[in-house]
Each structure stands twice: as structure tokens, then as C-alpha cells.
Amino acid sequence: HINEALRFFDHHLKGLDTGVHDEAPVHYFTMVEEAWKTAQTWPPAGTTTTSLYMAPEGRLSPTAPIVTPSEAGETSADDYLVDLEAGSGDRSRWNSLINLKHRAIRYRNRAKADERLLVYETEPLIEDREVTGHPLARLWLSADTPDAAIFVYLEDVDVFGRVTYVTEGLLRARHRAISRAPAPYRTAAPYRSHARADARALLPDVPTELIIELLPTSYRFKAGHRIRLAIAGADKDHFDPVTDRAPRLRIYRGRDHASAIELPIMPIPRTSLEETP
């Protein structure tokens, strides 16, 4: 990619005509498909939002929950005692900020790491799905502590059970309040000030919505694979705990408090599907 960087700087710093302005303003790479693409905007035009809802037995379902009287109470929520030993390893994206050892960023098979997390996943996909844009997690939760750090990971589970990291998002629950002030920058998620005056403690047993933006991505999930959402309350490799003990989280998934992941889905041309091995 150094050649593209040189073209950019040659144009803007040296005034050379490198053809930069003759191209679409957005270039992005779709992983697994291994293809560079262009667009006039980001996110690219043409995406639609698909919601996958958290369901019993660790499932992600395309169907919104309908709670019957027999399903009320405990069965419409999942309890999770945060494992403070959960982490994302020493070669995650956080290490790219100061990579003193000059090691390539790499997420290994996340299957073992996910044993410490609360996990939901779809049935095997019947066809390829391309996620391009900003995924958004809408979690209804409560905790037995006044604060919690929530990490969400979007992952790909292949037919052999190997788990591949796709993207992630995080939010400290105390800073969940949506600001009424206009955002000073462009954002795909609701704007939060993160100011001390806007901080809000969690109340015990009170379902509270956290809207968590995941980092933008472009990724093709193959037919036969599963889409997984893994929820953590710690990343020991990069963050100190925000509470003096491990919180016990309750993730709600009933009709009135439906937790879900919203995925921006890009249609895949039929010719592209036919070429997929």
C-alpha cells in the first residue's frame, strides 16, 4: 500500500498529477473475498440493515423475540459473571498503536478465548453474506455493580469450529448517555460526550440499553459458516478493570428488551456467488 500513499502525497504535497482525483474517493478491501472495491461514499450505497437477535441457547436469530407468559422472567435473559482474565492477546489492534516489537497484528483462533465470554451465534449460513459498514450492537443489560466495561466481538465460525475475529466495539456503561449536543465530528453511532457531568451509574436489576458501535469493516461470511457475537466484560491485556470486583451481567433478550446486533449487508452479485469455490 506504500505506492498508494506515495501517490496521495505526491499529489497533495508536490502538486504532481497522479490521477488521485480521477478515482472514486473511497477505496476499501473486502476480507475473505480478498478484493479491493471503490465507492462514492462510506458506507457504500446499497447496504441494508439486518438485525440478529439474541435468543435462548446462545443463538442469534433473524426473528425478533415474542415472549409468552411461560417464557417470562429468567428464561428471557442470560446471566454472565465477567471473567476478568479474558483478553484479546498481545498482537491485537491495540498493539498497533505502539508496536515496539514490530510484530504483525494477528488474531489467532478465538475459540479458546471465547470460552471465557458470553457467546451467541447463527445457524450455518445458506449463502455468502457480506457485511460492509458499521455494525451496531444494541444490548439491554443490567449489572450488580454501578459500572461495567462491555466489549463486543463480531466473529466468523467456520465448519471446523475455528473462530476468526472480524471487528469489535467497546463502551464503558457509565458513559452510555446519548448527548443532545450536535456531534463535533461525523459518526455512525449516537454521539456521547464522555463528560463527567453526563456519566450515569447502572441501577441494580434495571434493564438499560447500551448502543455500541463496532469498528467499520468489510467482510464476507461464507456459506456454511456461522456469525458469532461474543460479549466480554474485560480485556486484561489492554485495560484495567473499572470495578473492584467482577460484575455479574444480565443480558436481556425478551420482546420488551430485545438485544441485537445490526449488520450492514451488501448485496452480492449473482456472478460473484457463482464464482465462489
Short mmCIF file of C-alpha atoms in Angstrom, two decimals:
data_model
loop_
_atom_site.label_atom_id
_atom_site.label_comp_id
_atom_site.label_asym_id
_atom_site.label_seq_id
_atom_site.Cartn_x
_atom_site.Cartn_y
_atom_site.Cartn_z
CA HIS A 1 0.00 0.00 0.00
CA ILE A 2 3.05 2.29 0.12
CA ASN A 3 2.63 3.11 -3.55
CA GLU A 4 -0.87 4.44 -2.93
CA ALA A 5 0.41 6.57 -0.06
CA LEU A 6 3.12 7.99 -2.31
CA ARG A 7 0.56 8.83 -4.99
CA PHE A 8 -1.50 10.71 -2.40
CA PHE A 9 1.42 12.71 -1.02
CA ASP A 10 2.91 13.37 -4.45
CA HIS A 11 -0.38 14.96 -5.46
CA HIS A 12 -1.06 17.00 -2.30
CA LEU A 13 2.50 17.93 -1.32
CA LYS A 14 4.35 18.07 -4.63
CA GLY A 15 1.47 19.12 -6.84
CA LEU A 16 2.02 16.21 -9.23
CA ASP A 17 -0.82 14.83 -11.32
CA THR A 18 -1.01 11.24 -10.08
CA GLY A 19 -4.63 10.62 -11.05
CA VAL A 20 -5.86 10.57 -7.46
CA HIS A 21 -8.79 12.86 -8.20
CA ASP A 22 -9.85 10.81 -11.22
CA GLU A 23 -10.76 7.87 -8.96
CA ALA A 24 -13.65 7.22 -6.61
CA PRO A 25 -12.98 8.87 -3.24
CA VAL A 26 -13.43 5.66 -1.20
CA HIS A 27 -11.35 2.50 -1.57
CA TYR A 28 -11.98 -0.46 0.72
CA PHE A 29 -10.98 -4.11 0.96
CA THR A 30 -13.44 -6.96 1.47
CA MET A 31 -11.80 -9.68 3.53
CA VAL A 32 -12.25 -13.35 2.59
CA GLU A 33 -13.31 -12.23 -0.90
CA GLU A 34 -9.84 -10.62 -0.98
CA ALA A 35 -10.96 -7.83 -3.28
CA TRP A 36 -10.39 -4.08 -3.41
CA LYS A 37 -13.51 -2.04 -4.17
CA THR A 38 -14.41 1.60 -4.69
CA ALA A 39 -17.38 3.74 -3.68
CA GLN A 40 -18.51 7.34 -3.78
CA THR A 41 -19.42 7.35 -0.08
CA TRP A 42 -18.76 5.47 3.12
CA PRO A 43 -20.60 3.40 3.99
CA PRO A 44 -21.11 2.44 0.34
CA ALA A 45 -24.56 2.95 -1.14
CA GLY A 46 -26.73 -0.14 -1.41
CA THR A 47 -26.34 -1.67 2.05
CA THR A 48 -29.37 -2.72 4.08
CA THR A 49 -29.52 -3.34 7.81
CA THR A 50 -30.17 -6.85 9.09
CA SER A 51 -30.84 -7.40 12.80
CA LEU A 52 -29.85 -10.63 14.52
CA TYR A 53 -31.48 -11.05 17.92
CA MET A 54 -30.07 -12.82 20.95
CA ALA A 55 -32.16 -15.90 21.61
CA PRO A 56 -32.24 -18.89 24.01
CA GLU A 57 -29.42 -21.43 23.97
CA GLY A 58 -26.85 -18.96 22.69
CA ARG A 59 -28.48 -18.40 19.32
CA LEU A 60 -28.51 -15.34 17.07
CA SER A 61 -31.88 -15.29 15.37
CA PRO A 62 -33.20 -13.18 12.47
CA THR A 63 -36.60 -13.24 14.19
CA ALA A 64 -37.44 -10.67 16.87
CA PRO A 65 -38.43 -12.28 20.19
CA ILE A 66 -42.08 -12.77 21.13
CA VAL A 67 -42.26 -13.52 24.83
CA THR A 68 -45.11 -15.76 26.03
CA PRO A 69 -46.16 -15.97 29.71
CA SER A 70 -44.27 -19.24 30.13
CA GLU A 71 -41.08 -17.54 28.91
CA ALA A 72 -41.28 -14.59 31.29
CA GLY A 73 -38.56 -13.90 33.85
CA GLU A 74 -35.32 -15.86 33.94
CA THR A 75 -35.66 -17.53 30.54
CA SER A 76 -35.72 -14.18 28.71
CA ALA A 77 -32.26 -13.20 29.96
CA ASP A 78 -28.78 -14.69 30.27
CA ASP A 79 -26.57 -14.19 33.32
CA TYR A 80 -22.83 -13.85 32.86
CA LEU A 81 -20.22 -13.46 35.57
CA VAL A 82 -17.48 -11.43 33.93
CA ASP A 83 -14.19 -13.30 33.62
CA LEU A 84 -11.51 -10.73 34.40
CA GLU A 85 -8.89 -12.99 32.81
CA ALA A 86 -10.47 -12.60 29.35
CA GLY A 87 -8.25 -10.81 26.86
CA SER A 88 -7.52 -10.19 23.20
CA GLY A 89 -3.85 -11.17 23.21
CA ASP A 90 -0.60 -9.31 22.66
CA ARG A 91 -0.97 -8.95 18.89
CA SER A 92 -4.37 -7.26 18.71
CA ARG A 93 -5.20 -3.93 17.10
CA TRP A 94 -4.40 -2.20 20.39
CA ASN A 95 -0.77 -3.24 20.00
CA SER A 96 -0.55 -1.47 16.65
CA LEU A 97 -0.69 1.89 18.48
CA ILE A 98 2.80 1.37 19.91
CA ASN A 99 4.26 -1.69 18.22
CA LEU A 100 7.77 -1.63 19.65
CA LYS A 101 8.46 -5.23 18.68
CA HIS A 102 7.40 -4.61 15.04
CA ARG A 103 5.23 -7.71 15.01
CA ALA A 104 2.36 -8.06 12.58
CA ILE A 105 -1.10 -7.66 14.11
CA ARG A 106 -2.72 -11.06 14.24
CA TYR A 107 -5.79 -12.52 15.90
CA ARG A 108 -5.34 -16.23 16.44
CA ASN A 109 -8.18 -18.73 16.57
CA ARG A 110 -10.58 -17.18 19.10
CA ALA A 111 -12.31 -20.44 20.04
CA LYS A 112 -10.39 -20.85 23.30
CA ALA A 113 -10.66 -17.17 24.25
CA ASP A 114 -14.42 -17.27 23.67
CA GLU A 115 -14.83 -19.95 26.34
CA ARG A 116 -14.47 -17.08 28.84
CA LEU A 117 -17.15 -14.97 27.12
CA LEU A 118 -20.91 -14.96 26.62
CA VAL A 119 -21.46 -16.15 23.06
CA TYR A 120 -24.36 -16.10 20.58
CA GLU A 121 -24.23 -17.40 17.02
CA THR A 122 -26.40 -18.05 13.99
CA GLU A 123 -27.26 -21.30 12.31
CA PRO A 124 -24.93 -22.14 9.39
CA LEU A 125 -25.45 -19.62 6.59
CA ILE A 126 -27.15 -20.98 3.48
CA GLU A 127 -25.31 -18.49 1.27
CA ASP A 128 -22.47 -15.99 1.46
CA ARG A 129 -23.18 -12.75 3.33
CA GLU A 130 -21.13 -9.58 3.01
CA VAL A 131 -21.02 -7.18 5.96
CA THR A 132 -19.76 -3.77 4.84
CA GLY A 133 -20.06 -0.70 7.03
CA HIS A 134 -20.53 -0.07 10.75
CA PRO A 135 -22.14 -2.90 12.74
CA LEU A 136 -24.09 -1.72 15.78
CA ALA A 137 -24.83 -3.73 18.93
CA ARG A 138 -27.93 -2.83 20.94
CA LEU A 139 -27.61 -4.55 24.30
CA TRP A 140 -30.18 -4.44 27.07
CA LEU A 141 -28.37 -5.31 30.28
CA SER A 142 -28.14 -4.81 33.99
CA ALA A 143 -25.32 -5.47 36.45
CA ASP A 144 -24.74 -5.92 40.16
CA THR A 145 -22.12 -3.16 40.02
CA PRO A 146 -22.64 0.55 39.25
CA ASP A 147 -20.36 0.36 36.23
CA ALA A 148 -19.09 -2.17 33.70
CA ALA A 149 -16.81 -2.29 30.66
CA ILE A 150 -18.55 -4.00 27.75
CA PHE A 151 -16.60 -5.46 24.82
CA VAL A 152 -18.39 -6.99 21.83
CA TYR A 153 -16.66 -9.03 19.13
CA LEU A 154 -18.12 -9.92 15.73
CA GLU A 155 -16.61 -13.24 14.64
CA ASP A 156 -16.75 -15.89 11.93
CA VAL A 157 -17.05 -19.57 12.91
CA ASP A 158 -16.07 -21.96 10.12
CA VAL A 159 -17.25 -25.53 9.56
CA PHE A 160 -14.36 -26.87 11.68
CA GLY A 161 -15.13 -24.60 14.64
CA ARG A 162 -12.27 -22.18 14.04
CA VAL A 163 -13.22 -18.69 15.19
CA THR A 164 -11.92 -15.68 13.24
CA TYR A 165 -12.03 -12.13 14.59
CA VAL A 166 -13.85 -9.71 12.27
CA THR A 167 -14.29 -6.48 14.24
CA GLU A 168 -15.14 -5.20 17.70
CA GLY A 169 -16.62 -2.38 19.75
CA LEU A 170 -16.48 -1.34 23.38
CA LEU A 171 -18.23 1.01 25.79
CA ARG A 172 -17.97 1.82 29.46
CA ALA A 173 -21.53 1.63 30.74
CA ARG A 174 -21.16 4.81 32.79
CA HIS A 175 -20.72 6.75 29.53
CA ARG A 176 -23.74 5.32 27.71
CA ALA A 177 -25.84 8.52 27.78
CA ILE A 178 -26.63 9.95 24.35
CA SER A 179 -25.73 13.63 24.11
CA ARG A 180 -28.27 16.19 22.91
CA ALA A 181 -25.45 18.37 21.62
CA PRO A 182 -24.53 18.10 17.94
CA ALA A 183 -21.61 15.78 17.30
CA PRO A 184 -18.40 17.72 16.57
CA TYR A 185 -17.37 15.03 14.10
CA ARG A 186 -19.04 12.55 11.75
CA THR A 187 -20.08 9.35 13.48
CA ALA A 188 -22.22 6.37 12.54
CA ALA A 189 -23.21 5.87 16.18
CA PRO A 190 -25.08 8.10 18.62
CA TYR A 191 -22.81 10.84 19.95
CA ARG A 192 -21.67 10.73 23.56
CA SER A 193 -19.76 13.50 25.30
CA HIS A 194 -17.97 11.16 27.78
CA ALA A 195 -18.02 14.17 30.11
CA ARG A 196 -18.08 13.59 33.86
CA ALA A 197 -21.34 15.52 34.12
CA ASP A 198 -23.04 13.11 31.70
CA ALA A 199 -21.92 9.92 33.50
CA ARG A 200 -24.71 7.64 34.71
CA ALA A 201 -24.36 4.71 37.12
CA LEU A 202 -26.10 1.42 36.39
CA LEU A 203 -29.01 0.59 38.70
CA PRO A 204 -29.30 -2.99 40.02
CA ASP A 205 -31.77 -5.15 38.10
CA VAL A 206 -32.85 -2.27 35.87
CA PRO A 207 -32.59 -3.14 32.14
CA THR A 208 -30.53 -0.43 30.46
CA GLU A 209 -29.79 -0.09 26.76
CA LEU A 210 -26.20 0.25 25.60
CA ILE A 211 -25.66 1.12 21.94
CA ILE A 212 -22.16 0.07 20.90
CA GLU A 213 -20.67 0.91 17.53
CA LEU A 214 -18.24 -1.65 16.15
CA LEU A 215 -15.30 -0.58 14.04
CA PRO A 216 -16.17 -0.38 10.33
CA THR A 217 -15.36 -3.45 8.28
CA SER A 218 -15.95 -5.23 5.01
CA TYR A 219 -16.05 -8.99 5.42
CA ARG A 220 -17.61 -11.89 3.54
CA PHE A 221 -19.06 -14.70 5.65
CA LYS A 222 -19.03 -17.91 3.60
CA ALA A 223 -21.95 -20.28 3.21
CA GLY A 224 -21.82 -22.94 5.92
CA HIS A 225 -20.14 -20.58 8.40
CA ARG A 226 -21.82 -19.04 11.44
CA ILE A 227 -21.92 -15.41 12.50
CA ARG A 228 -20.95 -15.08 16.17
CA LEU A 229 -21.31 -12.23 18.66
CA ALA A 230 -19.13 -12.64 21.76
CA ILE A 231 -19.59 -10.38 24.78
CA ALA A 232 -16.86 -9.73 27.35
CA GLY A 233 -16.58 -7.56 30.43
CA ALA A 234 -12.80 -7.33 30.42
CA ASP A 235 -9.69 -7.25 28.26
CA LYS A 236 -6.88 -7.88 30.71
CA ASP A 237 -4.25 -7.44 28.03
CA HIS A 238 -5.06 -3.78 27.46
CA PHE A 239 -7.46 -2.33 30.06
CA ASP A 240 -7.62 -2.07 33.84
CA PRO A 241 -10.92 -3.15 35.43
CA VAL A 242 -13.45 -0.36 36.03
CA THR A 243 -14.89 -2.09 39.11
CA ASP A 244 -13.31 -3.56 42.23
CA ARG A 245 -14.81 -6.98 41.53
CA ALA A 246 -16.11 -8.93 38.58
CA PRO A 247 -19.61 -7.71 37.63
CA ARG A 248 -22.43 -10.16 37.11
CA LEU A 249 -24.17 -9.06 33.93
CA ARG A 250 -27.68 -9.93 32.86
CA ILE A 251 -28.28 -9.69 29.11
CA TYR A 252 -31.97 -9.35 28.28
CA ARG A 253 -33.49 -10.84 25.14
CA GLY A 254 -37.26 -10.58 25.59
CA ARG A 255 -39.76 -8.72 23.45
CA ASP A 256 -39.61 -5.51 25.51
CA HIS A 257 -35.80 -5.59 25.83
CA ALA A 258 -34.59 -7.27 22.66
CA SER A 259 -30.79 -7.30 22.46
CA ALA A 260 -29.47 -7.50 18.91
CA ILE A 261 -26.59 -6.88 16.54
CA GLU A 262 -27.37 -4.76 13.48
CA LEU A 263 -25.31 -5.68 10.43
CA PRO A 264 -24.95 -3.58 7.26
CA ILE A 265 -25.40 -6.13 4.48
CA MET A 266 -24.10 -5.50 0.97
CA PRO A 267 -25.83 -7.48 -1.81
CA ILE A 268 -23.51 -9.95 -3.53
CA PRO A 269 -23.86 -10.05 -7.32
CA ARG A 270 -25.04 -13.42 -8.59
CA THR A 271 -21.98 -13.78 -10.81
CA SER A 272 -19.80 -13.33 -7.73
CA LEU A 273 -21.68 -16.06 -5.89
CA GLU A 274 -21.36 -18.42 -8.83
CA GLU A 275 -17.60 -17.89 -8.88
CA THR A 276 -17.24 -18.67 -5.18
CA PRO A 277 -15.48 -22.04 -4.77
#
